[in-house]
Every structure is written in C-alpha cells, then in structure tokens.
One Martini backbone bead per residue (centre of mass of N, CA, C, O) as a GRO file, in nm:
protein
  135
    1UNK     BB    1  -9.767   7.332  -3.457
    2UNK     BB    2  -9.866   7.084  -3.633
    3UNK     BB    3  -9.559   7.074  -3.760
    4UNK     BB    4  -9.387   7.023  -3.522
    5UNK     BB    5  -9.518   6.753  -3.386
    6UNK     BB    6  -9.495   6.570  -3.664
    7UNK     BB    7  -9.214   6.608  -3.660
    8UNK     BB    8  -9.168   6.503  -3.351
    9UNK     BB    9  -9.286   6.224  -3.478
   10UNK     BB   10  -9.095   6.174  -3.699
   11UNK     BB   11  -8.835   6.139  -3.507
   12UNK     BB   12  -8.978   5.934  -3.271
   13UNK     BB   13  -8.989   5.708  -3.489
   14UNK     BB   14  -8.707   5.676  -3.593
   15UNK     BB   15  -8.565   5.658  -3.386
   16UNK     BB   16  -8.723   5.464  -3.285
   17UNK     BB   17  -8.647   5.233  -3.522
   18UNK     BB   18  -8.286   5.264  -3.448
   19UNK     BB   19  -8.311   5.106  -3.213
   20UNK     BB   20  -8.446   4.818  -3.336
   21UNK     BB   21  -8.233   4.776  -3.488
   22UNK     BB   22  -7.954   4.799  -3.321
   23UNK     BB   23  -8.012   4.565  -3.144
   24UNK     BB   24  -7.985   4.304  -3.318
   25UNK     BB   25  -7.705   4.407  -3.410
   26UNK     BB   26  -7.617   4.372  -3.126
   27UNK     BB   27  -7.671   4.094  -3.074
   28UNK     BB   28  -7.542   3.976  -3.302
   29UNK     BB   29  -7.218   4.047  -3.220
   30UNK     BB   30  -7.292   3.940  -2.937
   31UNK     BB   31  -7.296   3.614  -3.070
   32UNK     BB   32  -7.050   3.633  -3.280
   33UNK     BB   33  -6.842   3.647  -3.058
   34UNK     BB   34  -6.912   3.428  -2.877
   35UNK     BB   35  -6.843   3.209  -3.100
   36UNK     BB   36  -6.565   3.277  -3.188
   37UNK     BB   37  -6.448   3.244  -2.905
   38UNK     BB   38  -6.266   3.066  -2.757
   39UNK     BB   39  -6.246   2.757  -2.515
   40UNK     BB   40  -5.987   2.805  -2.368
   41UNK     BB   41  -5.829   2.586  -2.120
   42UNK     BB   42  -5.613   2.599  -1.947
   43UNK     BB   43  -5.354   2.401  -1.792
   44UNK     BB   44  -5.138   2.414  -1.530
   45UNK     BB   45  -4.932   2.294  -1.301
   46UNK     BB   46  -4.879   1.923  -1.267
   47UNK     BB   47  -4.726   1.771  -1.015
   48UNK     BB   48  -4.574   1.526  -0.883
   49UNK     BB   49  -4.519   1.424  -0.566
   50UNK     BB   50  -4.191   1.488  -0.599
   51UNK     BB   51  -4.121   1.742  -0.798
   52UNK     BB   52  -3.991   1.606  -1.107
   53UNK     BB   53  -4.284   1.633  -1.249
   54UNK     BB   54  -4.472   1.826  -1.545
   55UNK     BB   55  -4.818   1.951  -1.657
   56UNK     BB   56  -4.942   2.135  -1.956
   57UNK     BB   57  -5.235   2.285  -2.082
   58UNK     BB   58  -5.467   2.291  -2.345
   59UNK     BB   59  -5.846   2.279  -2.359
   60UNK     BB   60  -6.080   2.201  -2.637
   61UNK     BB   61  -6.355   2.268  -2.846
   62UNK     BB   62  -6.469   2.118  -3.131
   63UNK     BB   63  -6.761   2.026  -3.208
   64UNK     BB   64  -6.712   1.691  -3.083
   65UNK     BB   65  -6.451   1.770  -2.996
   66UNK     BB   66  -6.148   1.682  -2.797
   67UNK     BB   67  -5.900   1.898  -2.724
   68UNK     BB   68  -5.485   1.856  -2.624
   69UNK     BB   69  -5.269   2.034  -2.523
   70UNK     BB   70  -4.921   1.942  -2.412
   71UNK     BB   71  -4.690   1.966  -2.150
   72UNK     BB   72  -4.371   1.785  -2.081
   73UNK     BB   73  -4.122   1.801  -1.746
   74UNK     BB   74  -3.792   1.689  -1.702
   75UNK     BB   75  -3.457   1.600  -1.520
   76UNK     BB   76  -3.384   1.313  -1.566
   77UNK     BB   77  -3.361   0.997  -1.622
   78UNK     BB   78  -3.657   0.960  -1.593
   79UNK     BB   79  -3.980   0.938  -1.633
   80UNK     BB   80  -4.264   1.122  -1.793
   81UNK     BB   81  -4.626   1.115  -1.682
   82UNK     BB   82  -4.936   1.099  -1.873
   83UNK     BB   83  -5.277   1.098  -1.757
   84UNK     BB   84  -5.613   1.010  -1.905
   85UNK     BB   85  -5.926   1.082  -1.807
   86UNK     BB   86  -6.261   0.973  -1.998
   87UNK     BB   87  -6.561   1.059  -2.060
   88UNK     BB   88  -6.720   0.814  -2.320
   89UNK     BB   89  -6.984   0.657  -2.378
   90UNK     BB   90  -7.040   0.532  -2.061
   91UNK     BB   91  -6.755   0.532  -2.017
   92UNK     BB   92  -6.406   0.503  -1.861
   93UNK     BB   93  -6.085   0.621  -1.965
   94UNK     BB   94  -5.731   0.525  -2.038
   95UNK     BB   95  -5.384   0.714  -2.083
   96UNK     BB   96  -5.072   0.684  -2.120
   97UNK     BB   97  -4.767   0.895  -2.142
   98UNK     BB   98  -4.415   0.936  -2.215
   99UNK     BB   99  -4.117   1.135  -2.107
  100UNK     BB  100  -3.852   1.276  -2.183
  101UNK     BB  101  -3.781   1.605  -2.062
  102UNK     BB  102  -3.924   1.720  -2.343
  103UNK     BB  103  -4.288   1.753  -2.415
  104UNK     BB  104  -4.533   1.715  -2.720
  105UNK     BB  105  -4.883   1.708  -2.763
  106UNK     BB  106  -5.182   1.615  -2.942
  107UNK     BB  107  -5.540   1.516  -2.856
  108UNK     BB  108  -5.848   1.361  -2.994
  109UNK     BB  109  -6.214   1.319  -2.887
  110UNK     BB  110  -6.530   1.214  -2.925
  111UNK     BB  111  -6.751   1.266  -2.671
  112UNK     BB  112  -6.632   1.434  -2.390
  113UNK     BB  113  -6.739   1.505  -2.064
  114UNK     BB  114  -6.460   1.398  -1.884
  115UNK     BB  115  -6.164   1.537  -1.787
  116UNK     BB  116  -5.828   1.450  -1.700
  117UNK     BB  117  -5.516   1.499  -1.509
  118UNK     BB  118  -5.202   1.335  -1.413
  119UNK     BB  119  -4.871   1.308  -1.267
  120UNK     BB  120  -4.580   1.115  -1.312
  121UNK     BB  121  -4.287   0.932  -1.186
  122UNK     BB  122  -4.067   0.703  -1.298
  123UNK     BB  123  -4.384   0.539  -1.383
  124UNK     BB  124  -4.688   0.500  -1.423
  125UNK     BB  125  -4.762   0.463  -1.070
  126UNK     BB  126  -4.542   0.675  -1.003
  127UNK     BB  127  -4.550   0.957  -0.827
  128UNK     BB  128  -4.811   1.060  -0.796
  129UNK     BB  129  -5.036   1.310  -0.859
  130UNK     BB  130  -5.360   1.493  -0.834
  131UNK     BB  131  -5.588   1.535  -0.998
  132UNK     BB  132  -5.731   1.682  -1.260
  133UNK     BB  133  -5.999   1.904  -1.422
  134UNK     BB  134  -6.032   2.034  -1.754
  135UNK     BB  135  -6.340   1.906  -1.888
   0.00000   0.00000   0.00000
C-alpha cells in the first residue's frame, strides 16, 4: 500500500513538474509567435472626392521606422495625388507624390506617432477625398 502511494506521488509530482515546464514553454511559443507575426495593416481604397483617382496600401512599423507601401490609380488624362500627414518629433509633416496612370512605391520615416493620408486628382489640392489614419 506504501508502495502504491508513493508511486502515485512520484507520479503526481512529474505529472506537476512537466506542467510547469510545459507551461513556460507555452507562453515562450505564444511570445515568439506573436513578435514574429508582422503587423502589416491593409488600408484603402480611398478615392477622390470626385471618385476619378484611389489609393491603398499597407503600413507597417519595423524598429523606429514606419513604412508605407502604396499603390495609386487613375485612368485619366490629368495626374492623382496622394498625401501624407504624420506627426513625429513634436511636429506635423506633410508631402505629396502625383502620379499618371497606375504608380506604387514604398517610403519610410523613423519615429513616427501618427500617420494619415487621402487622395486628390487633377491638382495637389483640387477634388480632395477625406483624410483617413493608417498609423
């Protein structure tokens, strides 16, 4: 009888102890999951006011830096815009790229808080669509 119990108490403390291993294990798994995973965030389409020109793209955040990859289309004979607005170092940037057609291109800005952005056609300020937060 002494022998049965010590058995089951030499099992029941493996048992606990290949839990408390497996556990540390586990959460080590679901960290290293979760830093590995990208936090790639979709965004767009966001067209003109006049729905003639859109962009869309994903941002992601890699060290300090934010980056954007975008994509811009139009069918039009005159040019679309996309701007962004973000805020970083205590101030707020802004800067547009125009493009004929169909355009992408990626760009990156480290310390970045807050990041925007919307689409115009036919000129840098003309037929502008509403603002939209990305980052």
């Amino acid at each position: 009888m002494r022998k049965m119990f010590a058995a089951a108490a030499l099992a029941g403390s493996l048992a606990v102890t290949g839990l408390t291993l497996a556990a540390p294990a586990a959460q080590a798994a679901t960290r290293t999951t979760a830093s590995t995973a990208s936090s790639v965030k979709s965004w767009g389409k966001y067209y003109s006011s006049n729905h003639k020109a859109y962009t869309y793209g994903k941002t992601w955040k890699s060290g300090s830096r934010v980056y954007t990859h975008w994509y811009g289309k139009e069918s039009t004979p005159k040019k679309g815009y996309v701007w962004f607005k973000y805020y970083s170092g205590g101030n707020w940037h802004s800067f547009y790229r125009g493009w004929n057609g169909s355009y992408q291109e990626t760009w990156s800005q480290p310390g970045i808080k807050k990041l925007y952005t919307y689409t115009c056609w036919g000129g840098p300020t003309k037929y502008c669509g509403p603002a939209h937060r990305i980052y």
